[in-house]
mmCIF file with all atom_site columns, C-alpha atoms in Angstrom:
data_model
loop_
_atom_site.group_PDB
_atom_site.id
_atom_site.type_symbol
_atom_site.label_atom_id
_atom_site.label_alt_id
_atom_site.label_comp_id
_atom_site.label_asym_id
_atom_site.label_entity_id
_atom_site.label_seq_id
_atom_site.pdbx_PDB_ins_code
_atom_site.Cartn_x
_atom_site.Cartn_y
_atom_site.Cartn_z
_atom_site.occupancy
_atom_site.B_iso_or_equiv
_atom_site.pdbx_formal_charge
_atom_site.auth_seq_id
_atom_site.auth_comp_id
_atom_site.auth_asym_id
_atom_site.auth_atom_id
_atom_site.pdbx_PDB_model_num
ATOM 1   C CA . MET A 1 1   ? 2.376   -22.679 8.664   1.00 0.00 ? 864  MET A CA 1
ATOM 2   C CA . GLU A 1 2   ? 0.793   -23.085 5.585   1.00 0.00 ? 865  GLU A CA 1
ATOM 3   C CA . SER A 1 3   ? -3.073  -24.032 7.378   1.00 0.00 ? 866  SER A CA 1
ATOM 4   C CA . ASP A 1 4   ? -0.942  -20.008 9.938   1.00 0.00 ? 867  ASP A CA 1
ATOM 5   C CA . PHE A 1 5   ? -0.869  -18.017 7.184   1.00 0.00 ? 868  PHE A CA 1
ATOM 6   C CA . VAL A 1 6   ? -4.226  -18.528 5.333   1.00 0.00 ? 869  VAL A CA 1
ATOM 7   C CA . ASN A 1 7   ? -5.997  -18.161 9.161   1.00 0.00 ? 870  ASN A CA 1
ATOM 8   C CA . ILE A 1 8   ? -3.825  -14.803 9.939   1.00 0.00 ? 871  ILE A CA 1
ATOM 9   C CA . LEU A 1 9   ? -5.900  -13.049 6.143   1.00 0.00 ? 872  LEU A CA 1
ATOM 10  C CA . GLN A 1 10  ? -8.939  -15.151 7.096   1.00 0.00 ? 873  GLN A CA 1
ATOM 11  C CA . LYS A 1 11  ? -8.720  -13.267 11.015  1.00 0.00 ? 874  LYS A CA 1
ATOM 12  C CA . LEU A 1 12  ? -7.891  -9.804  8.560   1.00 0.00 ? 875  LEU A CA 1
ATOM 13  C CA . LEU A 1 13  ? -11.111 -10.154 6.690   1.00 0.00 ? 876  LEU A CA 1
ATOM 14  C CA . ASN A 1 14  ? -13.213 -10.829 9.242   1.00 0.00 ? 877  ASN A CA 1
ATOM 15  C CA . GLY A 1 15  ? -12.140 -8.170  11.693  1.00 0.00 ? 878  GLY A CA 1
ATOM 16  C CA . LEU A 1 16  ? -12.982 -5.375  9.060   1.00 0.00 ? 879  LEU A CA 1
ATOM 17  C CA . ARG A 1 17  ? -16.755 -7.035  7.817   1.00 0.00 ? 880  ARG A CA 1
ATOM 18  C CA . THR A 1 18  ? -17.396 -7.285  11.420  1.00 0.00 ? 881  THR A CA 1
ATOM 19  C CA . GLY A 1 19  ? -15.462 -4.150  12.934  1.00 0.00 ? 882  GLY A CA 1
ATOM 20  C CA . ALA A 1 20  ? -13.832 -5.769  15.061  1.00 0.00 ? 883  ALA A CA 1
ATOM 21  C CA . HIS A 1 21  ? -10.660 -4.411  14.288  1.00 0.00 ? 884  HIS A CA 1
ATOM 22  C CA . VAL A 1 22  ? -12.490 -0.477  12.435  1.00 0.00 ? 885  VAL A CA 1
ATOM 23  C CA . LYS A 1 23  ? -13.197 3.056   14.228  1.00 0.00 ? 886  LYS A CA 1
ATOM 24  C CA . VAL A 1 24  ? -14.828 4.956   12.033  1.00 0.00 ? 887  VAL A CA 1
ATOM 25  C CA . VAL A 1 25  ? -13.522 8.604   12.350  1.00 0.00 ? 888  VAL A CA 1
ATOM 26  C CA . PRO A 1 26  ? -15.235 12.167  10.871  1.00 0.00 ? 889  PRO A CA 1
ATOM 27  C CA . VAL A 1 27  ? -12.595 14.254  9.774   1.00 0.00 ? 890  VAL A CA 1
ATOM 28  C CA . GLU A 1 28  ? -14.066 17.385  8.159   1.00 0.00 ? 891  GLU A CA 1
ATOM 29  C CA . GLY A 1 29  ? -16.332 15.749  6.800   1.00 0.00 ? 892  GLY A CA 1
ATOM 30  C CA . LYS A 1 30  ? -14.877 12.350  5.253   1.00 0.00 ? 893  LYS A CA 1
ATOM 31  C CA . ARG A 1 31  ? -15.100 9.127   6.698   1.00 0.00 ? 894  ARG A CA 1
ATOM 32  C CA . ILE A 1 32  ? -10.983 8.055   7.979   1.00 0.00 ? 895  ILE A CA 1
ATOM 33  C CA . LEU A 1 33  ? -11.175 4.522   9.638   1.00 0.00 ? 896  LEU A CA 1
ATOM 34  C CA . ARG A 1 34  ? -8.935  3.567   12.514  1.00 0.00 ? 897  ARG A CA 1
ATOM 35  C CA . ILE A 1 35  ? -7.909  -0.275  11.420  1.00 0.00 ? 898  ILE A CA 1
ATOM 36  C CA . SER A 1 36  ? -6.226  -1.764  14.135  1.00 0.00 ? 899  SER A CA 1
ATOM 37  C CA . TRP A 1 37  ? -3.973  -4.263  12.658  1.00 0.00 ? 900  TRP A CA 1
ATOM 38  C CA . LEU A 1 38  ? -2.905  -1.672  9.857   1.00 0.00 ? 901  LEU A CA 1
ATOM 39  C CA . ASN A 1 39  ? -2.028  2.162   12.091  1.00 0.00 ? 902  ASN A CA 1
ATOM 40  C CA . VAL A 1 40  ? -2.116  1.432   15.585  1.00 0.00 ? 903  VAL A CA 1
ATOM 41  C CA . VAL A 1 41  ? -0.916  -2.035  17.022  1.00 0.00 ? 904  VAL A CA 1
ATOM 42  C CA . HIS A 1 42  ? 1.296   -3.614  14.417  1.00 0.00 ? 905  HIS A CA 1
ATOM 43  C CA . GLU A 1 43  ? 1.773   -7.814  15.247  1.00 0.00 ? 906  GLU A CA 1
ATOM 44  C CA . PRO A 1 44  ? 4.799   -9.340  13.033  1.00 0.00 ? 907  PRO A CA 1
ATOM 45  C CA . GLU A 1 45  ? 2.864   -12.457 12.008  1.00 0.00 ? 908  GLU A CA 1
ATOM 46  C CA . VAL A 1 46  ? -0.001  -9.521  9.428   1.00 0.00 ? 909  VAL A CA 1
ATOM 47  C CA . PHE A 1 47  ? 3.376   -8.497  7.846   1.00 0.00 ? 910  PHE A CA 1
ATOM 48  C CA . ARG A 1 48  ? 4.720   -11.742 6.834   1.00 0.00 ? 911  ARG A CA 1
ATOM 49  C CA . ALA A 1 49  ? 1.255   -13.585 5.769   1.00 0.00 ? 912  ALA A CA 1
ATOM 50  C CA . ILE A 1 50  ? 0.411   -9.507  3.623   1.00 0.00 ? 913  ILE A CA 1
ATOM 51  C CA . ALA A 1 51  ? 4.094   -10.277 2.340   1.00 0.00 ? 914  ALA A CA 1
ATOM 52  C CA . ARG A 1 52  ? 3.657   -13.898 1.766   1.00 0.00 ? 915  ARG A CA 1
ATOM 53  C CA . LEU A 1 53  ? 0.031   -13.038 -0.332  1.00 0.00 ? 916  LEU A CA 1
ATOM 54  C CA . VAL A 1 54  ? 2.006   -10.374 -2.419  1.00 0.00 ? 917  VAL A CA 1
ATOM 55  C CA . LYS A 1 55  ? 4.500   -12.786 -2.823  1.00 0.00 ? 918  LYS A CA 1
ATOM 56  C CA . ILE A 1 56  ? 2.442   -15.740 -4.212  1.00 0.00 ? 919  ILE A CA 1
ATOM 57  C CA . HIS A 1 57  ? 0.311   -13.246 -6.290  1.00 0.00 ? 920  HIS A CA 1
ATOM 58  C CA . ALA A 1 58  ? 3.754   -11.733 -8.167  1.00 0.00 ? 921  ALA A CA 1
ATOM 59  C CA . ALA A 1 59  ? 4.510   -15.663 -8.959  1.00 0.00 ? 922  ALA A CA 1
ATOM 60  C CA . LYS A 1 60  ? 1.761   -16.450 -10.302 1.00 0.00 ? 923  LYS A CA 1
ATOM 61  C CA . MET A 1 61  ? 1.249   -12.824 -12.542 1.00 0.00 ? 924  MET A CA 1
ATOM 62  C CA . GLY A 1 62  ? 4.564   -13.487 -13.235 1.00 0.00 ? 925  GLY A CA 1
ATOM 63  C CA . TYR A 1 63  ? 5.682   -10.562 -12.349 1.00 0.00 ? 926  TYR A CA 1
ATOM 64  C CA . ASP A 1 64  ? 9.405   -9.398  -11.753 1.00 0.00 ? 927  ASP A CA 1
ATOM 65  C CA . ALA A 1 65  ? 10.888  -6.334  -10.092 1.00 0.00 ? 928  ALA A CA 1
ATOM 66  C CA . ASP A 1 66  ? 14.785  -5.242  -8.781  1.00 0.00 ? 929  ASP A CA 1
ATOM 67  C CA . ALA A 1 67  ? 13.622  -3.595  -6.284  1.00 0.00 ? 930  ALA A CA 1
ATOM 68  C CA . VAL A 1 68  ? 10.582  -2.326  -3.951  1.00 0.00 ? 931  VAL A CA 1
ATOM 69  C CA . ALA A 1 69  ? 9.267   1.168   -3.026  1.00 0.00 ? 932  ALA A CA 1
ATOM 70  C CA . SER A 1 70  ? 6.718   2.637   -1.319  1.00 0.00 ? 933  SER A CA 1
ATOM 71  C CA . VAL A 1 71  ? 5.912   6.238   0.860   1.00 0.00 ? 934  VAL A CA 1
ATOM 72  C CA . GLU A 1 72  ? 7.235   6.834   4.440   1.00 0.00 ? 935  GLU A CA 1
ATOM 73  C CA . THR A 1 73  ? 6.416   6.472   6.581   1.00 0.00 ? 936  THR A CA 1
ATOM 74  C CA . SER A 1 74  ? 3.023   4.278   7.061   1.00 0.00 ? 937  SER A CA 1
ATOM 75  C CA . GLY A 1 75  ? 3.676   2.501   3.854   1.00 0.00 ? 938  GLY A CA 1
ATOM 76  C CA . ALA A 1 76  ? 7.949   1.545   4.005   1.00 0.00 ? 939  ALA A CA 1
ATOM 77  C CA . LYS A 1 77  ? 6.725   -1.315  6.834   1.00 0.00 ? 940  LYS A CA 1
ATOM 78  C CA . TYR A 1 78  ? 5.123   -3.148  4.265   1.00 0.00 ? 941  TYR A CA 1
ATOM 79  C CA . GLY A 1 79  ? 7.855   -2.416  1.383   1.00 0.00 ? 942  GLY A CA 1
ATOM 80  C CA . LEU A 1 80  ? 9.949   -3.867  4.703   1.00 0.00 ? 943  LEU A CA 1
ATOM 81  C CA . ALA A 1 81  ? 8.260   -6.474  4.920   1.00 0.00 ? 944  ALA A CA 1
ATOM 82  C CA . LEU A 1 82  ? 8.009   -7.484  1.167   1.00 0.00 ? 945  LEU A CA 1
ATOM 83  C CA . ALA A 1 83  ? 10.638  -7.197  0.040   1.00 0.00 ? 946  ALA A CA 1
ATOM 84  C CA . ASN A 1 84  ? 12.351  -9.544  2.936   1.00 0.00 ? 947  ASN A CA 1
ATOM 85  C CA . GLU A 1 85  ? 9.986   -11.678 1.638   1.00 0.00 ? 948  GLU A CA 1
ATOM 86  C CA . LEU A 1 86  ? 10.900  -11.102 -1.595  1.00 0.00 ? 949  LEU A CA 1
ATOM 87  C CA . GLY A 1 87  ? 14.894  -10.704 -1.154  1.00 0.00 ? 950  GLY A CA 1
ATOM 88  C CA . LYS A 1 88  ? 14.957  -7.959  -3.555  1.00 0.00 ? 951  LYS A CA 1
ATOM 89  C CA . PRO A 1 89  ? 16.619  -4.039  -2.220  1.00 0.00 ? 952  PRO A CA 1
ATOM 90  C CA . TYR A 1 90  ? 14.125  -1.558  -0.849  1.00 0.00 ? 953  TYR A CA 1
ATOM 91  C CA . PHE A 1 91  ? 14.473  2.351   -0.465  1.00 0.00 ? 954  PHE A CA 1
ATOM 92  C CA . SER A 1 92  ? 11.733  5.146   0.404   1.00 0.00 ? 955  SER A CA 1
ATOM 93  C CA . ILE A 1 93  ? 10.072  8.156   -1.539  1.00 0.00 ? 956  ILE A CA 1
ATOM 94  C CA . HIS A 1 94  ? 10.591  10.657  1.689   1.00 0.00 ? 957  HIS A CA 1
ATOM 95  C CA . LYS A 1 95  ? 7.914   13.279  2.214   1.00 0.00 ? 958  LYS A CA 1
ATOM 96  C CA . ALA A 1 96  ? 11.478  15.317  3.346   1.00 0.00 ? 959  ALA A CA 1
ATOM 97  C CA . LYS A 1 97  ? 13.872  16.046  1.661   1.00 0.00 ? 960  LYS A CA 1
ATOM 98  C CA . LYS A 1 98  ? 17.746  14.592  2.604   1.00 0.00 ? 961  LYS A CA 1
ATOM 99  C CA . LEU A 1 99  ? 20.541  16.136  3.650   1.00 0.00 ? 962  LEU A CA 1
ATOM 100 C CA . ILE A 1 100 ? 22.210  12.885  1.620   1.00 0.00 ? 963  ILE A CA 1
ATOM 101 C CA . PHE A 1 101 ? 20.581  13.032  -1.424  1.00 0.00 ? 964  PHE A CA 1
ATOM 102 C CA . GLN A 1 102 ? 22.899  13.767  -4.461  1.00 0.00 ? 965  GLN A CA 1
ATOM 103 C CA . GLN A 1 103 ? 20.513  14.130  -6.873  1.00 0.00 ? 966  GLN A CA 1
ATOM 104 C CA . PRO A 1 104 ? 17.223  15.177  -5.365  1.00 0.00 ? 967  PRO A CA 1
ATOM 105 C CA . VAL A 1 105 ? 13.553  15.038  -7.579  1.00 0.00 ? 968  VAL A CA 1
ATOM 106 C CA . THR A 1 106 ? 10.587  16.390  -5.948  1.00 0.00 ? 969  THR A CA 1
ATOM 107 C CA . ALA A 1 107 ? 6.623   16.039  -6.892  1.00 0.00 ? 970  ALA A CA 1
ATOM 108 C CA . GLU A 1 108 ? 3.593   17.595  -6.186  1.00 0.00 ? 971  GLU A CA 1
ATOM 109 C CA . GLY A 1 109 ? 0.852   16.122  -3.964  1.00 0.00 ? 972  GLY A CA 1
ATOM 110 C CA . PHE A 1 110 ? -1.687  16.293  -1.394  1.00 0.00 ? 973  PHE A CA 1
ATOM 111 C CA . SER A 1 111 ? -3.292  13.898  0.953   1.00 0.00 ? 974  SER A CA 1
ATOM 112 C CA . VAL A 1 112 ? -6.441  13.585  2.684   1.00 0.00 ? 975  VAL A CA 1
ATOM 113 C CA . THR A 1 113 ? -5.918  11.169  5.505   1.00 0.00 ? 976  THR A CA 1
ATOM 114 C CA . GLU A 1 114 ? -3.266  13.551  6.590   1.00 0.00 ? 977  GLU A CA 1
ATOM 115 C CA . SER A 1 115 ? -4.861  16.948  5.449   1.00 0.00 ? 978  SER A CA 1
ATOM 116 C CA . LYS A 1 116 ? -2.950  19.034  3.716   1.00 0.00 ? 979  LYS A CA 1
ATOM 117 C CA . PRO A 1 117 ? -0.387  18.663  0.619   1.00 0.00 ? 980  PRO A CA 1
ATOM 118 C CA . VAL A 1 118 ? 2.355   17.170  -0.075  1.00 0.00 ? 981  VAL A CA 1
ATOM 119 C CA . THR A 1 119 ? 5.918   17.537  -1.171  1.00 0.00 ? 982  THR A CA 1
ATOM 120 C CA . LEU A 1 120 ? 7.694   13.741  -2.535  1.00 0.00 ? 983  LEU A CA 1
ATOM 121 C CA . HIS A 1 121 ? 11.401  13.486  -2.919  1.00 0.00 ? 984  HIS A CA 1
ATOM 122 C CA . LEU A 1 122 ? 13.520  10.964  -4.213  1.00 0.00 ? 985  LEU A CA 1
ATOM 123 C CA . ASP A 1 123 ? 16.466  10.310  -4.717  1.00 0.00 ? 986  ASP A CA 1
ATOM 124 C CA . LYS A 1 124 ? 17.646  9.731   -8.398  1.00 0.00 ? 987  LYS A CA 1
ATOM 125 C CA . ALA A 1 125 ? 20.985  8.224   -8.165  1.00 0.00 ? 988  ALA A CA 1
ATOM 126 C CA . VAL A 1 126 ? 19.486  5.352   -5.812  1.00 0.00 ? 989  VAL A CA 1
ATOM 127 C CA . ALA A 1 127 ? 15.991  5.425   -7.595  1.00 0.00 ? 990  ALA A CA 1
ATOM 128 C CA . SER A 1 128 ? 17.387  4.992   -11.461 1.00 0.00 ? 991  SER A CA 1
ATOM 129 C CA . GLN A 1 129 ? 19.305  1.625   -9.844  1.00 0.00 ? 992  GLN A CA 1
ATOM 130 C CA . PHE A 1 130 ? 16.393  0.247   -10.838 1.00 0.00 ? 993  PHE A CA 1
ATOM 131 C CA . ARG A 1 131 ? 14.397  -0.427  -13.746 1.00 0.00 ? 994  ARG A CA 1
ATOM 132 C CA . ASN A 1 132 ? 11.073  -2.283  -12.239 1.00 0.00 ? 995  ASN A CA 1
ATOM 133 C CA . VAL A 1 133 ? 10.003  -1.404  -9.147  1.00 0.00 ? 996  VAL A CA 1
ATOM 134 C CA . PHE A 1 134 ? 7.561   -3.011  -7.096  1.00 0.00 ? 997  PHE A CA 1
ATOM 135 C CA . LEU A 1 135 ? 5.509   0.148   -5.530  1.00 0.00 ? 998  LEU A CA 1
ATOM 136 C CA . ILE A 1 136 ? 3.731   -0.524  -1.880  1.00 0.00 ? 999  ILE A CA 1
ATOM 137 C CA . ASP A 1 137 ? 1.331   1.999   0.267   1.00 0.00 ? 1000 ASP A CA 1
ATOM 138 C CA . ASP A 1 138 ? -1.237  0.699   3.459   1.00 0.00 ? 1001 ASP A CA 1
ATOM 139 C CA . VAL A 1 139 ? -3.674  3.222   1.889   1.00 0.00 ? 1002 VAL A CA 1
ATOM 140 C CA . ARG A 1 140 ? -6.268  4.141   -1.611  1.00 0.00 ? 1003 ARG A CA 1
ATOM 141 C CA . ARG A 1 141 ? -8.069  6.906   -1.326  1.00 0.00 ? 1004 ARG A CA 1
ATOM 142 C CA . THR A 1 142 ? -7.407  9.411   -3.709  1.00 0.00 ? 1005 THR A CA 1
ATOM 143 C CA . SER A 1 143 ? -4.563  7.713   -5.397  1.00 0.00 ? 1006 SER A CA 1
ATOM 144 C CA . THR A 1 144 ? -2.963  11.105  -5.513  1.00 0.00 ? 1007 THR A CA 1
ATOM 145 C CA . THR A 1 145 ? 0.475   9.880   -3.408  1.00 0.00 ? 1008 THR A CA 1
ATOM 146 C CA . ILE A 1 146 ? 0.194   6.882   -5.843  1.00 0.00 ? 1009 ILE A CA 1
ATOM 147 C CA . ASN A 1 147 ? 0.542   8.556   -9.065  1.00 0.00 ? 1010 ASN A CA 1
ATOM 148 C CA . THR A 1 148 ? 2.681   11.321  -7.291  1.00 0.00 ? 1011 THR A CA 1
ATOM 149 C CA . ALA A 1 149 ? 4.940   8.676   -5.864  1.00 0.00 ? 1012 ALA A CA 1
ATOM 150 C CA . ALA A 1 150 ? 4.539   6.278   -9.920  1.00 0.00 ? 1013 ALA A CA 1
ATOM 151 C CA . ASP A 1 151 ? 5.913   9.941   -11.247 1.00 0.00 ? 1014 ASP A CA 1
ATOM 152 C CA . LEU A 1 152 ? 8.880   10.348  -9.413  1.00 0.00 ? 1015 LEU A CA 1
ATOM 153 C CA . LEU A 1 153 ? 9.566   7.280   -9.761  1.00 0.00 ? 1016 LEU A CA 1
ATOM 154 C CA . ASN A 1 154 ? 9.635   7.194   -13.883 1.00 0.00 ? 1017 ASN A CA 1
ATOM 155 C CA . GLU A 1 155 ? 11.431  10.863  -13.977 1.00 0.00 ? 1018 GLU A CA 1
ATOM 156 C CA . CYS A 1 156 ? 14.320  8.682   -12.080 1.00 0.00 ? 1019 CYS A CA 1
ATOM 157 C CA . GLY A 1 157 ? 13.790  5.481   -15.060 1.00 0.00 ? 1020 GLY A CA 1
ATOM 158 C CA . ALA A 1 158 ? 11.493  3.307   -12.167 1.00 0.00 ? 1021 ALA A CA 1
ATOM 159 C CA . GLN A 1 159 ? 9.038   1.548   -14.491 1.00 0.00 ? 1022 GLN A CA 1
ATOM 160 C CA . VAL A 1 160 ? 5.811   0.795   -11.474 1.00 0.00 ? 1023 VAL A CA 1
ATOM 161 C CA . THR A 1 161 ? 6.126   -3.173  -11.813 1.00 0.00 ? 1024 THR A CA 1
ATOM 162 C CA . ALA A 1 162 ? 3.391   -3.549  -9.941  1.00 0.00 ? 1025 ALA A CA 1
ATOM 163 C CA . CYS A 1 163 ? 1.609   -1.321  -7.279  1.00 0.00 ? 1026 CYS A CA 1
ATOM 164 C CA . TYR A 1 164 ? 0.318   -3.282  -4.012  1.00 0.00 ? 1027 TYR A CA 1
ATOM 165 C CA . VAL A 1 165 ? -2.303  -1.508  -1.416  1.00 0.00 ? 1028 VAL A CA 1
ATOM 166 C CA . ILE A 1 166 ? -4.058  -3.101  1.370   1.00 0.00 ? 1029 ILE A CA 1
ATOM 167 C CA . ILE A 1 167 ? -6.477  -1.300  2.016   1.00 0.00 ? 1030 ILE A CA 1
ATOM 168 C CA . ASP A 1 168 ? -8.364  0.049   -0.484  1.00 0.00 ? 1031 ASP A CA 1
ATOM 169 C CA . LEU A 1 169 ? -11.346 2.957   0.591   1.00 0.00 ? 1032 LEU A CA 1
ATOM 170 C CA . ALA A 1 170 ? -13.310 2.873   -2.394  1.00 0.00 ? 1033 ALA A CA 1
ATOM 171 C CA . PHE A 1 171 ? -16.776 3.350   -0.623  1.00 0.00 ? 1034 PHE A CA 1
ATOM 172 C CA . ALA A 1 172 ? -14.803 7.239   -0.872  1.00 0.00 ? 1035 ALA A CA 1
ATOM 173 C CA . GLY A 1 173 ? -16.162 7.431   -4.245  1.00 0.00 ? 1036 GLY A CA 1
ATOM 174 C CA . HIS A 1 174 ? -12.247 8.232   -6.012  1.00 0.00 ? 1037 HIS A CA 1
ATOM 175 C CA . PRO A 1 175 ? -10.645 6.793   -9.009  1.00 0.00 ? 1038 PRO A CA 1
ATOM 176 C CA . ARG A 1 176 ? -8.223  3.887   -9.284  1.00 0.00 ? 1039 ARG A CA 1
ATOM 177 C CA . PRO A 1 177 ? -4.661  5.066   -9.999  1.00 0.00 ? 1040 PRO A CA 1
ATOM 178 C CA . VAL A 1 178 ? -4.126  6.327   -13.875 1.00 0.00 ? 1041 VAL A CA 1
ATOM 179 C CA . ARG A 1 179 ? -0.523  6.561   -13.486 1.00 0.00 ? 1042 ARG A CA 1
ATOM 180 C CA . VAL A 1 180 ? -0.157  2.313   -12.914 1.00 0.00 ? 1043 VAL A CA 1
ATOM 181 C CA . PRO A 1 181 ? -1.825  0.405   -15.211 1.00 0.00 ? 1044 PRO A CA 1
ATOM 182 C CA . ARG A 1 182 ? -5.242  -0.391  -14.231 1.00 0.00 ? 1045 ARG A CA 1
ATOM 183 C CA . ASP A 1 183 ? -4.033  -4.437  -14.798 1.00 0.00 ? 1046 ASP A CA 1
ATOM 184 C CA . ARG A 1 184 ? -1.363  -3.875  -12.852 1.00 0.00 ? 1047 ARG A CA 1
ATOM 185 C CA . TYR A 1 185 ? -2.985  -1.951  -9.041  1.00 0.00 ? 1048 TYR A CA 1
ATOM 186 C CA . HIS A 1 186 ? -3.345  -4.209  -6.980  1.00 0.00 ? 1049 HIS A CA 1
ATOM 187 C CA . PRO A 1 187 ? -5.178  -3.890  -3.448  1.00 0.00 ? 1050 PRO A CA 1
ATOM 188 C CA . LEU A 1 188 ? -5.674  -6.790  -1.017  1.00 0.00 ? 1051 LEU A CA 1
ATOM 189 C CA . PHE A 1 189 ? -9.329  -5.574  0.809   1.00 0.00 ? 1052 PHE A CA 1
ATOM 190 C CA . VAL A 1 190 ? -11.201 -3.635  -1.208  1.00 0.00 ? 1053 VAL A CA 1
ATOM 191 C CA . ILE A 1 191 ? -13.237 -1.236  0.758   1.00 0.00 ? 1054 ILE A CA 1
ATOM 192 C CA . SER A 1 192 ? -16.605 -0.864  -0.584  1.00 0.00 ? 1055 SER A CA 1
ATOM 193 C CA . SER A 1 193 ? -18.808 0.721   2.399   1.00 0.00 ? 1056 SER A CA 1
ATOM 194 C CA . VAL A 1 194 ? -18.416 1.102   6.144   1.00 0.00 ? 1057 VAL A CA 1
ATOM 195 C CA . ASP A 1 195 ? -21.205 1.354   8.057   1.00 0.00 ? 1058 ASP A CA 1
ATOM 196 C CA . ASP A 1 196 ? -21.172 3.851   11.453  1.00 0.00 ? 1059 ASP A CA 1
ATOM 197 C CA . ASP A 1 197 ? -20.082 0.539   13.380  1.00 0.00 ? 1060 ASP A CA 1
ATOM 198 C CA . GLY A 1 198 ? -16.813 0.205   11.039  1.00 0.00 ? 1061 GLY A CA 1
ATOM 199 C CA . ARG A 1 199 ? -18.650 -3.245  9.585   1.00 0.00 ? 1062 ARG A CA 1
ATOM 200 C CA . CYS A 1 200 ? -16.826 -3.445  5.972   1.00 0.00 ? 1063 CYS A CA 1
ATOM 201 C CA . VAL A 1 201 ? -18.157 -5.175  3.347   1.00 0.00 ? 1064 VAL A CA 1
ATOM 202 C CA . VAL A 1 202 ? -15.124 -6.357  1.967   1.00 0.00 ? 1065 VAL A CA 1
ATOM 203 C CA . ASP A 1 203 ? -16.093 -8.482  -1.286  1.00 0.00 ? 1066 ASP A CA 1
ATOM 204 C CA . GLU A 1 204 ? -13.109 -7.810  -3.900  1.00 0.00 ? 1067 GLU A CA 1
ATOM 205 C CA . GLY A 1 205 ? -9.207  -7.407  -3.226  1.00 0.00 ? 1068 GLY A CA 1
ATOM 206 C CA . LEU A 1 206 ? -6.099  -10.328 -2.909  1.00 0.00 ? 1069 LEU A CA 1
ATOM 207 C CA . VAL A 1 207 ? -7.194  -11.693 -0.031  1.00 0.00 ? 1070 VAL A CA 1
ATOM 208 C CA . PRO A 1 208 ? -11.237 -12.319 -0.273  1.00 0.00 ? 1071 PRO A CA 1
ATOM 209 C CA . GLU A 1 209 ? -10.035 -13.960 -4.149  1.00 0.00 ? 1072 GLU A CA 1
ATOM 210 C CA . PHE A 1 210 ? -7.035  -16.112 -2.237  1.00 0.00 ? 1073 PHE A CA 1
ATOM 211 C CA . LEU A 1 211 ? -9.528  -16.900 0.918   1.00 0.00 ? 1074 LEU A CA 1
#
């Protein structure tokens, strides 16, 4: 079991470094990465390996949280995987207001990945049940979505204990989130550069550090 877990993480890292899992898509002057295991085909063992690594790291750092939250839709699958691994409740930060919200709150942001403004929505009646929350997202480019989500959680009385991001697109040149303490922001893979064939330089992040 331990070797399988490590092998999966090594496979993911190798796929980024060799470009085997990556296609570079130019969109309006930006370089968007199409990563097969991240946002195309989703394998259960990948979710388990990522959630297990985050659990190990959180325990090592002495973090504890009452719940796990993520921004729908792409981040939700990783949030759910971590919540299942930790045995903690999970709730979503939504991109559309739901009729079932009892105390709706909103915050404005902009998604570079989707190239459009994003309004995030949360039910304060739900989020306010939890004091400390792990915030999970799949990709960071500009940090706007993470900052907006953290502001929304704070407005509901929930503090971000730690923020975990699967892929940090550091090569895009945008600052890391300012609404999360710097020492509480933990990307798993930090891509500092990528060539036209998808070969990524990944020397930082929880995965290369763990391996």
